[in-house]
Short mmCIF file of C-alpha atoms and ligand atoms in Angstrom, two decimals:
data_model
loop_
_atom_site.label_atom_id
_atom_site.label_comp_id
_atom_site.label_asym_id
_atom_site.label_seq_id
_atom_site.Cartn_x
_atom_site.Cartn_y
_atom_site.Cartn_z
CA MET A 5 98.76 95.05 141.10
CA GLU A 6 99.52 97.25 138.12
CA ILE A 7 97.37 97.89 135.04
CA PHE A 8 98.63 98.82 131.57
CA TYR A 9 96.46 99.70 128.62
CA GLY A 10 96.66 98.87 124.93
CA LYS A 11 94.40 98.10 122.03
CA ALA A 12 92.67 94.74 122.09
CA ILE A 13 92.78 92.88 118.81
CA PHE A 14 91.11 89.72 119.98
CA ARG A 15 88.56 89.36 122.75
CA GLY A 16 89.10 86.91 125.55
CA ILE A 17 90.90 86.46 128.86
CA ALA A 18 94.32 84.88 129.37
CA ILE A 19 95.82 84.18 132.79
CA GLY A 20 99.39 83.04 133.28
CA LYS A 21 103.07 83.82 133.47
CA ILE A 22 104.68 86.37 131.23
CA LEU A 23 107.49 85.30 128.96
CA PHE A 24 109.36 88.30 127.69
CA ASN A 25 110.49 87.68 124.16
CA SER A 26 113.98 89.07 124.43
CA LYS A 27 115.02 87.76 121.06
CA ASN A 28 116.89 90.86 120.23
CA LYS A 29 117.64 91.93 116.75
CA GLN A 30 120.79 90.14 115.67
CA GLN A 31 123.82 92.26 116.44
CA VAL A 32 125.44 92.60 113.09
CA ARG A 33 128.95 93.96 112.73
CA ARG A 34 130.37 95.49 109.62
CA THR A 35 133.54 93.74 108.50
CA LYS A 36 135.68 94.20 105.47
CA ILE A 37 135.94 91.28 103.06
CA ASP A 38 138.38 90.56 100.24
CA ASP A 39 136.49 88.14 98.09
CA ALA A 40 133.17 89.67 97.01
CA GLU A 41 132.19 86.64 94.88
CA ALA A 42 132.65 84.25 97.81
CA GLU A 43 130.58 86.57 100.02
CA ILE A 44 127.83 86.72 97.41
CA SER A 45 127.80 82.90 97.32
CA ARG A 46 127.45 82.85 101.14
CA PHE A 47 124.46 85.17 100.79
CA GLU A 48 122.90 83.05 98.02
CA LYS A 49 123.30 79.90 100.13
CA ALA A 50 121.75 81.55 103.20
CA LYS A 51 118.93 82.83 101.06
CA GLU A 52 118.29 79.33 99.70
CA GLU A 53 118.13 77.93 103.26
CA ALA A 54 115.78 80.73 104.31
CA SER A 55 113.59 79.99 101.33
CA GLN A 56 113.38 76.30 102.27
CA GLU A 57 112.50 77.25 105.83
CA LEU A 58 109.70 79.50 104.55
CA GLU A 59 108.27 76.59 102.59
CA VAL A 60 108.20 74.45 105.74
CA LEU A 61 106.52 77.30 107.64
CA TYR A 62 103.98 77.74 104.86
CA ASN A 63 102.97 74.08 105.07
CA LYS A 64 102.77 74.24 108.87
CA ALA A 65 100.59 77.36 108.72
CA LEU A 66 98.40 75.85 106.03
CA LYS A 67 97.58 72.95 108.34
CA GLU A 68 97.16 75.02 111.49
CA VAL A 69 95.62 78.34 110.47
CA GLY A 70 94.38 77.88 106.91
CA GLU A 71 95.32 79.05 103.47
CA SER A 72 94.61 82.75 103.81
CA ASN A 73 96.86 83.07 106.86
CA ALA A 74 99.54 80.82 105.42
CA ALA A 75 99.73 83.11 102.40
CA ILE A 76 101.98 85.48 104.36
CA PHE A 77 104.84 83.00 103.97
CA GLU A 78 104.34 82.96 100.23
CA VAL A 79 104.57 86.74 100.37
CA HIS A 80 107.81 86.40 102.36
CA SER A 81 109.21 84.03 99.76
CA MET A 82 108.38 86.54 97.07
CA MET A 83 109.91 89.41 99.04
CA LEU A 84 113.02 87.30 99.53
CA GLU A 85 113.36 86.96 95.76
CA ASP A 86 112.58 90.61 95.15
CA ASP A 87 115.06 92.25 92.76
CA ASP A 88 115.35 95.49 94.75
CA PHE A 89 116.22 93.56 97.89
CA ASN A 90 118.71 91.25 96.18
CA ASP A 91 120.36 93.85 93.94
CA ALA A 92 120.89 96.23 96.85
CA ILE A 93 122.58 93.49 98.91
CA ILE A 94 124.83 92.31 96.09
CA GLU A 95 125.73 95.87 95.21
CA LYS A 96 126.76 96.63 98.81
CA ILE A 97 128.92 93.51 98.97
CA LYS A 98 130.58 94.29 95.63
CA ASN A 99 131.02 98.04 95.94
CA GLN A 100 131.61 98.46 99.66
CA LEU A 101 133.34 95.08 100.21
CA VAL A 102 131.24 94.46 103.32
CA ASN A 103 130.18 91.15 104.85
CA ALA A 104 126.87 89.63 103.73
CA GLU A 105 125.29 89.95 107.23
CA TYR A 106 125.86 93.69 107.19
CA ALA A 107 124.64 94.10 103.60
CA VAL A 108 121.43 92.18 104.41
CA ALA A 109 120.82 94.07 107.67
CA LYS A 110 121.38 97.47 106.08
CA THR A 111 119.16 96.70 103.09
CA GLY A 112 116.42 95.14 105.24
CA ASP A 113 116.40 98.13 107.63
CA GLY A 114 116.25 100.58 104.74
CA LEU A 115 113.29 98.85 103.09
CA ALA A 116 111.53 98.36 106.45
CA ASP A 117 111.87 102.10 107.16
CA MET A 118 110.46 102.85 103.77
CA PHE A 119 107.39 100.70 104.51
CA ALA A 120 107.05 102.14 108.02
CA ASN A 121 106.76 105.65 106.60
CA MET A 122 104.05 104.84 104.11
CA GLU A 123 100.59 106.35 104.52
CA ASP A 124 98.70 103.15 103.93
CA GLU A 125 98.31 101.07 107.09
CA TYR A 126 98.62 97.84 105.13
CA PHE A 127 102.05 98.80 103.78
CA ARG A 128 103.17 100.12 107.17
CA ALA A 129 102.42 96.68 108.58
CA ARG A 130 104.76 95.16 105.97
CA ALA A 131 107.75 96.77 107.72
CA ALA A 132 107.64 93.91 110.23
CA ASP A 133 107.64 91.40 107.38
CA MET A 134 110.69 92.99 105.81
CA LYS A 135 112.59 92.83 109.11
CA ASP A 136 111.50 89.24 109.54
CA ILE A 137 112.95 88.29 106.16
CA SER A 138 116.33 89.94 106.71
CA GLU A 139 116.57 88.45 110.24
CA ARG A 140 115.92 85.02 108.78
CA VAL A 141 118.68 85.37 106.18
CA ILE A 142 121.09 86.75 108.80
CA SER A 143 120.39 83.86 111.16
CA LYS A 144 121.25 81.47 108.34
CA LEU A 145 124.47 83.38 107.67
CA VAL A 146 125.54 83.20 111.32
CA GLY A 147 124.22 79.65 111.74
CA GLU A 148 121.70 80.40 114.51
CA ASP A 149 118.20 79.04 114.98
CA SER A 150 115.80 81.94 114.53
CA SER A 151 112.83 80.27 116.22
CA PHE A 152 111.57 81.06 119.69
CA GLN A 153 110.51 77.99 121.63
CA LEU A 154 108.10 77.82 124.59
CA LYS A 155 108.77 75.38 127.41
CA GLU A 156 105.61 76.14 129.40
CA PRO A 157 102.30 77.99 128.84
CA ALA A 158 102.98 81.70 128.63
CA ILE A 159 101.71 85.16 127.79
CA ILE A 160 104.20 86.40 125.22
CA VAL A 161 105.27 90.01 125.69
CA ALA A 162 107.45 91.51 122.99
CA LYS A 163 108.35 94.78 121.37
CA ASP A 164 107.03 93.37 118.13
CA LEU A 165 106.35 89.91 116.79
CA ALA A 166 106.91 88.71 113.28
CA PRO A 167 104.27 86.41 111.82
CA SER A 168 106.84 83.67 111.38
CA GLU A 169 107.78 83.87 115.07
CA THR A 170 104.13 83.59 115.97
CA ILE A 171 103.52 80.58 113.80
CA GLN A 172 106.63 78.76 115.02
CA MET A 173 105.50 78.87 118.64
CA ASP A 174 103.84 75.82 120.09
CA LYS A 175 100.14 76.70 119.93
CA SER A 176 99.23 74.55 122.90
CA LYS A 177 101.50 76.68 125.11
CA LEU A 178 100.52 80.10 123.83
CA LEU A 179 98.15 81.98 126.11
CA ALA A 180 98.20 85.50 124.67
CA PHE A 181 100.28 88.12 122.90
CA VAL A 182 101.09 91.59 124.16
CA THR A 183 103.19 93.85 121.96
CA GLU A 184 104.22 97.46 121.91
CA LEU A 185 104.33 97.78 118.15
CA GLY A 186 102.20 96.26 115.43
CA SER A 187 98.81 97.18 114.07
CA SER A 188 95.47 95.48 114.15
CA SER A 189 95.84 94.61 110.47
CA SER A 190 99.31 93.13 110.88
CA HIS A 191 99.52 89.46 110.16
CA THR A 192 100.47 88.68 113.72
CA ALA A 193 97.19 90.28 114.76
CA ILE A 194 95.35 88.32 112.11
CA LEU A 195 97.01 85.12 113.28
CA ALA A 196 96.09 85.86 116.90
CA ARG A 197 92.46 86.20 115.86
CA THR A 198 92.57 83.01 113.84
CA MET A 199 94.13 81.14 116.75
CA ASN A 200 91.48 82.56 119.14
CA LEU A 201 94.18 84.12 121.30
CA PRO A 202 93.58 87.25 123.37
CA ALA A 203 96.00 89.87 122.12
CA LEU A 204 96.91 93.47 122.86
CA ILE A 205 99.00 95.91 120.89
CA GLY A 206 100.30 99.34 121.80
CA VAL A 207 101.26 98.43 125.38
CA LYS A 208 104.38 100.16 126.72
CA ILE A 209 106.26 96.98 127.60
CA ASP A 210 108.91 96.38 130.24
CA SER A 211 111.43 93.54 130.30
CA GLY A 212 111.11 93.52 134.12
CA TRP A 213 107.74 91.77 133.69
CA ASN A 214 109.44 88.55 132.65
CA GLY A 215 108.18 85.67 134.81
CA LYS A 216 105.46 87.72 136.51
CA PHE A 217 101.90 86.49 136.85
CA ALA A 218 99.42 88.48 134.76
CA VAL A 219 96.00 88.70 133.15
CA VAL A 220 95.39 89.80 129.57
CA ASP A 221 91.92 91.29 129.29
CA GLY A 222 91.13 91.26 125.58
CA TYR A 223 87.67 92.71 126.23
CA ASN A 224 88.92 95.97 127.69
CA GLY A 225 92.46 96.22 126.32
CA LYS A 226 94.12 95.75 129.73
CA LEU A 227 97.21 93.98 130.94
CA VAL A 228 96.99 93.40 134.69
CA ILE A 229 100.34 92.53 136.25
CA GLU A 230 100.18 90.60 139.53
CA PRO A 231 96.39 90.94 139.97
CA ASP A 232 94.99 90.99 143.53
CA LYS A 233 92.78 88.15 144.76
CA ASP A 234 89.42 89.71 143.85
CA THR A 235 90.55 90.81 140.41
CA LEU A 236 91.93 87.38 139.66
CA ALA A 237 88.72 85.71 140.81
CA LYS A 238 86.69 88.03 138.58
CA TYR A 239 88.82 87.19 135.55
CA LYS A 240 88.75 83.47 136.28
CA LYS A 241 84.96 83.62 136.25
CA ILE A 242 84.89 85.44 132.88
CA GLN A 243 87.37 82.94 131.48
CA GLN A 244 85.26 80.03 132.68
CA ASP A 245 82.12 81.52 131.11
CA ASP A 246 83.99 82.00 127.83
CA LEU A 247 85.14 78.41 127.94
CA GLU A 248 81.62 77.14 128.48
CA LYS A 249 80.36 79.22 125.58
CA ARG A 250 83.11 77.90 123.34
CA GLU A 251 82.32 74.33 124.32
CA LEU A 252 78.73 75.02 123.41
CA LEU A 253 79.86 76.28 120.04
CA LYS A 254 81.94 73.23 119.33
CA GLU A 255 79.22 70.84 120.39
CA LEU A 256 76.49 72.35 118.24
CA LYS A 257 78.33 73.29 115.10
CA GLY A 258 77.18 71.34 112.08
CA LYS A 259 74.16 69.98 113.94
CA GLU A 260 70.58 70.43 112.75
CA THR A 261 68.21 72.88 114.40
CA VAL A 262 65.58 70.32 115.21
CA THR A 263 63.43 69.61 118.28
CA LYS A 264 63.43 66.26 120.05
CA GLY A 265 60.08 65.64 118.37
CA GLY A 266 61.63 66.11 114.94
CA LYS A 267 60.34 69.63 114.08
CA LYS A 268 63.06 71.34 112.08
CA ILE A 269 63.31 75.10 111.79
CA HIS A 270 65.63 77.32 109.78
CA LEU A 271 68.07 79.21 111.95
CA TYR A 272 69.54 82.18 110.14
CA ALA A 273 71.64 85.20 111.09
CA ASN A 274 71.08 88.96 110.83
CA ILE A 275 73.81 91.07 109.27
CA GLY A 276 74.35 94.72 108.37
CA ASN A 277 77.42 94.37 106.21
CA PRO A 278 79.42 91.86 104.18
CA SER A 279 82.11 92.16 106.87
CA ASP A 280 79.75 90.37 109.29
CA LEU A 281 79.99 87.22 107.19
CA SER A 282 82.91 85.72 109.10
CA SER A 283 80.83 85.77 112.25
CA VAL A 284 77.92 84.15 110.39
CA LEU A 285 80.14 81.29 109.25
CA GLU A 286 81.94 81.01 112.58
CA ASN A 287 78.61 80.59 114.34
CA ASP A 288 77.30 78.12 111.78
CA ALA A 289 74.16 80.04 110.73
CA GLU A 290 72.15 78.18 108.12
CA GLY A 291 71.62 81.29 106.04
CA ILE A 292 71.02 85.01 106.36
CA GLY A 293 67.51 85.92 107.44
CA LEU A 294 67.98 89.68 107.46
CA PHE A 295 70.60 91.69 105.63
CA ARG A 296 69.89 95.26 106.75
CA SER A 297 70.85 96.82 103.42
CA GLU A 298 70.53 100.38 104.73
CA PHE A 299 73.94 100.02 106.36
CA LEU A 300 75.43 100.30 102.88
CA TYR A 301 73.75 103.72 102.70
CA LEU A 302 74.70 104.66 106.26
CA ASP A 303 78.36 103.84 105.61
CA SER A 304 78.47 106.03 102.54
CA ASP A 305 78.71 109.80 101.96
CA ASN A 306 76.41 109.56 98.99
CA PHE A 307 73.90 107.17 97.46
CA PRO A 308 75.75 103.88 96.93
CA THR A 309 75.79 103.15 93.20
CA GLU A 310 74.14 100.14 91.61
CA GLU A 311 77.60 98.65 91.11
CA GLU A 312 78.65 99.15 94.73
CA GLN A 313 75.45 97.55 95.95
CA PHE A 314 75.68 94.72 93.42
CA ASN A 315 79.21 93.92 94.61
CA ALA A 316 78.13 93.83 98.26
CA TYR A 317 75.07 91.64 97.62
CA ARG A 318 77.01 89.38 95.28
CA LYS A 319 79.76 88.90 97.86
CA VAL A 320 77.24 87.86 100.49
CA ALA A 321 75.40 85.56 98.07
CA GLU A 322 78.60 83.91 96.84
CA THR A 323 80.01 83.47 100.33
CA MET A 324 76.82 81.77 101.47
CA GLY A 325 76.73 79.50 98.40
CA SER A 326 73.45 77.61 98.21
CA LYS A 327 72.29 78.94 101.59
CA LYS A 328 69.49 81.47 101.67
CA VAL A 329 70.29 85.19 101.87
CA ILE A 330 67.30 87.44 102.56
CA ILE A 331 68.04 91.05 101.71
CA ARG A 332 65.73 93.63 103.23
CA THR A 333 65.32 96.67 100.99
CA LEU A 334 66.29 100.08 102.24
CA ASP A 335 64.89 100.89 105.70
CA ILE A 336 66.07 104.45 106.17
CA GLY A 337 64.40 107.12 108.32
CA ALA A 338 63.32 107.09 111.98
CA ASP A 339 66.46 106.21 114.01
CA LYS A 340 68.51 105.64 110.82
CA GLN A 341 69.07 109.10 109.40
CA VAL A 342 71.35 109.72 106.43
CA GLY A 343 72.31 113.32 105.66
CA TYR A 344 72.31 113.07 101.86
CA PHE A 345 68.69 111.85 101.85
CA ASN A 346 67.68 115.32 103.13
CA LEU A 347 64.70 113.90 104.94
CA GLY A 348 64.16 117.08 106.91
CA HIS A 349 62.76 117.50 110.38
CA GLU A 350 59.77 115.44 111.40
CA ASP A 351 57.87 115.68 114.67
CA ASN A 352 57.38 111.95 114.76
CA PRO A 353 60.01 110.23 112.62
CA ALA A 354 59.29 106.67 113.78
CA MET A 355 55.78 107.08 112.40
CA GLY A 356 56.97 109.20 109.56
CA TYR A 357 58.60 109.15 106.18
CA ARG A 358 60.66 105.97 106.30
CA ALA A 359 61.50 102.63 104.71
CA ILE A 360 59.15 101.47 101.95
CA ARG A 361 57.37 104.83 102.07
CA ILE A 362 60.53 106.55 100.82
CA CYS A 363 61.15 103.82 98.25
CA LEU A 364 57.66 104.10 96.77
CA ASP A 365 57.92 107.89 96.76
CA GLN A 366 61.46 108.16 95.34
CA GLN A 367 61.39 105.26 92.94
CA ASP A 368 64.77 105.96 91.35
CA ILE A 369 66.48 105.08 94.62
CA PHE A 370 64.37 101.94 94.93
CA LYS A 371 64.95 100.85 91.34
CA THR A 372 68.72 101.19 91.66
CA GLN A 373 68.64 98.91 94.68
CA LEU A 374 66.32 96.40 93.01
CA ARG A 375 68.54 96.25 89.92
CA ALA A 376 71.61 95.55 92.09
CA LEU A 377 69.73 92.96 94.07
CA LEU A 378 68.28 91.15 91.07
CA ARG A 379 71.63 91.12 89.29
CA ALA A 380 73.22 89.59 92.41
CA SER A 381 70.45 86.96 92.51
CA ALA A 382 72.21 85.21 89.61
CA PHE A 383 75.14 84.45 91.94
CA GLY A 384 73.47 82.70 94.87
CA ASN A 385 70.24 82.01 96.72
CA ILE A 386 68.90 85.54 97.27
CA SER A 387 65.42 86.45 98.52
CA VAL A 388 64.14 89.97 99.03
CA MET A 389 61.82 91.43 101.65
CA TYR A 390 60.13 94.76 102.17
CA PRO A 391 59.99 96.66 105.48
CA MET A 392 57.20 98.63 107.18
CA ILE A 393 54.33 97.36 105.06
CA ILE A 394 50.85 98.49 106.07
CA SER A 395 48.70 97.67 103.04
CA VAL A 396 48.09 95.28 100.16
CA ASN A 397 48.22 98.28 97.88
CA GLU A 398 51.86 98.92 98.79
CA VAL A 399 52.70 95.33 97.92
CA MET A 400 50.96 95.65 94.55
CA GLN A 401 52.95 98.82 93.80
CA ILE A 402 56.21 97.10 94.75
CA LYS A 403 55.43 94.14 92.55
CA GLU A 404 54.75 96.43 89.62
CA ILE A 405 58.11 98.17 90.10
CA VAL A 406 59.92 94.83 90.43
CA LYS A 407 58.23 93.65 87.24
CA ASN A 408 59.42 96.76 85.39
CA VAL A 409 62.98 96.35 86.66
CA MET A 410 62.96 92.70 85.62
CA GLU A 411 61.79 93.65 82.12
CA GLU A 412 64.56 96.23 81.92
CA LEU A 413 67.19 93.67 82.86
CA GLU A 414 65.79 91.17 80.43
CA THR A 415 65.98 93.70 77.60
CA GLU A 416 69.58 94.39 78.54
CA GLY A 417 70.31 90.67 78.50
CA ILE A 418 71.35 90.64 82.18
CA ASP A 419 70.96 87.41 84.15
CA PHE A 420 68.82 87.28 87.30
CA ASN A 421 66.54 84.89 89.15
CA LYS A 422 63.10 85.40 87.61
CA ASN A 423 61.43 83.51 90.46
CA ILE A 424 63.15 85.37 93.27
CA GLU A 425 61.27 84.89 96.56
CA GLN A 426 59.65 88.12 97.74
CA GLY A 427 58.63 88.46 101.37
CA ILE A 428 56.98 91.02 103.58
CA MET A 429 58.16 92.18 106.96
CA ILE A 430 55.39 92.23 109.51
CA GLU A 431 56.26 95.22 111.65
CA THR A 432 52.99 97.09 112.06
CA PRO A 433 49.69 96.20 113.74
CA ALA A 434 48.05 96.93 110.37
CA ALA A 435 50.13 94.21 108.72
CA VAL A 436 49.21 91.76 111.50
CA ILE A 437 45.50 92.46 111.15
CA ILE A 438 45.48 92.03 107.38
CA SER A 439 48.10 89.28 107.36
CA ASP A 440 45.55 86.90 105.81
CA GLU A 441 45.27 89.27 102.83
CA LEU A 442 48.98 90.02 102.65
CA ALA A 443 49.81 86.31 102.71
CA LYS A 444 48.15 85.92 99.32
CA GLU A 445 50.65 88.39 97.83
CA ALA A 446 53.84 87.25 99.53
CA ASP A 447 56.19 84.28 99.39
CA PHE A 448 56.97 84.55 103.11
CA PHE A 449 56.56 86.67 106.23
CA SER A 450 59.38 87.84 108.46
CA ILE A 451 58.19 89.38 111.70
CA GLY A 452 60.16 92.46 112.78
CA THR A 453 59.37 92.31 116.47
CA ASN A 454 61.41 95.43 117.29
CA ASP A 455 59.09 97.68 115.35
CA LEU A 456 56.03 95.51 115.88
CA THR A 457 56.45 95.91 119.66
CA GLN A 458 56.99 99.66 119.34
CA TYR A 459 53.86 100.19 117.24
CA THR A 460 51.69 97.69 119.10
CA LEU A 461 52.49 99.19 122.50
CA ALA A 462 52.70 102.78 121.20
CA ALA A 463 56.10 103.01 122.86
CA ASP A 464 59.08 104.57 121.08
CA ARG A 465 61.87 101.97 120.92
CA GLN A 466 64.47 104.76 121.13
CA ASN A 467 63.14 106.26 124.36
CA ALA A 468 65.17 105.07 127.35
CA LYS A 469 62.44 106.24 129.74
CA LEU A 470 60.12 103.58 128.35
CA GLU A 471 62.39 100.65 129.27
CA ASN A 472 59.68 99.29 131.59
CA ILE A 473 56.85 99.92 129.20
CA ILE A 474 58.39 98.12 126.26
CA ASP A 475 57.40 94.64 127.27
CA THR A 476 58.33 92.37 124.40
CA HIS A 477 56.46 89.52 126.10
CA HIS A 478 53.23 91.56 126.14
CA PRO A 479 50.29 89.30 125.19
CA ALA A 480 49.41 91.66 122.34
CA VAL A 481 52.83 91.08 120.78
CA LEU A 482 52.73 87.32 121.29
CA ARG A 483 49.17 87.00 119.98
CA SER A 484 50.17 89.04 116.94
CA ILE A 485 53.01 86.64 116.22
CA LYS A 486 50.68 83.67 116.57
CA THR A 487 48.11 85.23 114.23
CA VAL A 488 50.72 86.01 111.60
CA ILE A 489 52.08 82.46 111.63
CA GLU A 490 48.59 80.99 111.38
CA ASN A 491 47.65 83.22 108.46
CA ALA A 492 50.93 82.45 106.70
CA HIS A 493 50.33 78.72 107.00
CA LYS A 494 46.73 79.02 105.83
CA ALA A 495 48.05 80.61 102.63
CA GLY A 496 50.78 78.00 102.30
CA ILE A 497 53.75 80.33 102.96
CA TRP A 498 56.38 80.22 105.71
CA ALA A 499 56.81 82.68 108.58
CA GLY A 500 59.83 83.65 110.63
CA ILE A 501 61.02 86.21 113.15
CA CYS A 502 63.98 88.48 112.46
CA GLY A 503 63.53 90.98 115.32
CA GLU A 504 65.55 90.67 118.53
CA LEU A 505 62.79 88.63 120.15
CA GLY A 506 63.75 85.72 117.90
CA ALA A 507 66.86 85.29 120.04
CA ASP A 508 64.97 85.34 123.36
CA THR A 509 65.44 81.74 124.37
CA SER A 510 62.78 81.99 127.07
CA LEU A 511 60.28 82.21 124.19
CA THR A 512 61.77 79.65 121.79
CA GLU A 513 59.41 76.93 122.98
CA THR A 514 56.42 79.28 122.62
CA PHE A 515 57.41 80.16 119.04
CA LEU A 516 57.82 76.48 118.25
CA SER A 517 54.36 75.80 119.64
CA TYR A 518 53.00 78.52 117.31
CA GLY A 519 54.59 76.67 114.40
CA ILE A 520 57.39 79.13 113.59
CA ASP A 521 59.38 78.08 110.50
CA GLU A 522 62.41 80.31 110.81
CA LEU A 523 64.33 82.41 113.34
CA SER A 524 66.94 84.94 112.33
CA VAL A 525 69.17 86.23 115.11
CA SER A 526 72.51 88.00 115.66
CA PRO A 527 75.30 85.56 114.71
CA THR A 528 76.42 85.02 118.32
CA PHE A 529 72.92 83.85 119.27
CA VAL A 530 72.68 81.18 116.59
CA LEU A 531 74.18 78.37 118.65
CA PRO A 532 72.47 79.25 121.97
CA VAL A 533 69.10 79.24 120.14
CA ARG A 534 69.97 75.97 118.41
CA LYS A 535 70.69 74.46 121.80
CA VAL A 536 67.26 75.42 123.16
CA VAL A 537 65.48 74.14 120.04
CA ARG A 538 67.32 70.82 120.30
CA ASP A 539 66.45 70.56 124.00
CA THR A 540 62.75 71.16 123.34
CA ASP A 541 60.47 68.17 123.32
C1 LIG B 614 62.50 94.90 113.47
O1 LIG B 614 61.90 95.98 113.46
O2 LIG B 614 62.25 93.98 114.28
C2 LIG B 614 63.57 94.65 112.49
C3 LIG B 614 64.11 93.47 112.36
O3 LIG B 614 64.02 95.71 111.77
P1 LIG B 614 64.94 96.87 112.40
O4 LIG B 614 65.33 96.46 113.79
O5 LIG B 614 66.09 97.02 111.48
O6 LIG B 614 64.01 98.02 112.38
MG1 LIG B 615 62.11 97.27 111.73
#
């Protein structure tokens, strides 16, 4: 057994025989020609054939991997028509009286090198596309088929793979890709992800592996050649578990989150960034129940501007369409420290200057966020909620600020949703105890069980030594949840859970019995939770 390491670009396990893609670069010889015009016509004809082939590939990709991935072939068609590429080839044929194959190869190599030396990773990845285009034209000139066909299921190992090679392979026989070159933003990598194929890049490959039995471990970036019995058994088990999970996904996608008795709940996802949206859609969440907006601040070296925030919120709202997107206002402090806030040292940061306390104290920061959020509310179904509330007075202050911001926007003639839903996070014992009062001032409650557990049990959620003390099933936590739901319903508002406990399927039935209206969980837990809800009587 031998193990080689690379960078995983798609998670998953593949087990099977290696097929070494030995499709070498076409060996192109330089020959002298007499008739430059005839040679240019040969090139034009080959280019036309290549262009037609690209159109076929585009349509195939469109059907199999969607428009955004198919777009690469449109890019190839454009690159094929590019003046720099064409002029350089024609000039070489005319001035140097060389054969078209040579002129294409030389020009393609030159442009590919230029891309490869660029700083920007995106442009560096285009080097492979340039080579792909010139190889395609050359294969037309020499009359060879440029595709690489699979006869049996295989793990493809290659120095590099062009997107067109990837797309031409029979998907049902592809197990995984392993390449030495390529980057995680190359289109081949993107295609691997779209096709759900485990893939590794940066592996020092060896043609001697051809035909050998291997495992691609896309979780840990490993290629295991000729695994021993125990290793193979371990990987087979992981693969089986993955398969079961995927089956579960397929089965429950598009289904309602409803109990056997007909009680429907809203099952949303938690996100920290617009980049999490693909996972939200992939896992069929019915909305976003918690957008932790502080990640926009954590990812930045300075306060994100109103415009930057507006763009992020708008993107999320537009992507989700009519589905609900609940944005939680800034929850900085405690475990989420940001240098430029200059919060200073605190003996007890979890119980300190954090979240809504900062926003009410430094209202400029809060107002900027509210403006961005309200502006984005014109582009989708946005709600807003406030973290770490302990008093009705805080809610009144927030409402006053929101009112002022709304008046400002109105004066400026900027569109926003005047009836935006405003909710309160229930994360403190104080909020639980006065939840009957708070319910009169809120449109909904979202229970943050991570903090609620920490404050109820007086146990720091960051302290690893308290692993055994932090009992999320503690009766005090569960009774708090029950009380909050009851008080919400008495006031005619809905209540949900957005803390990690919402994804604890051993409690789903309990939450349903309390009358929970919504659960918001990490995207990968959406379907497992849906399954338990649907199995509940
Ligand atoms: C919570 O406290 O449960 C919560 C959802 O907020 P965070 O984990 O971001 O503090
Ligand atoms: Mg919290």
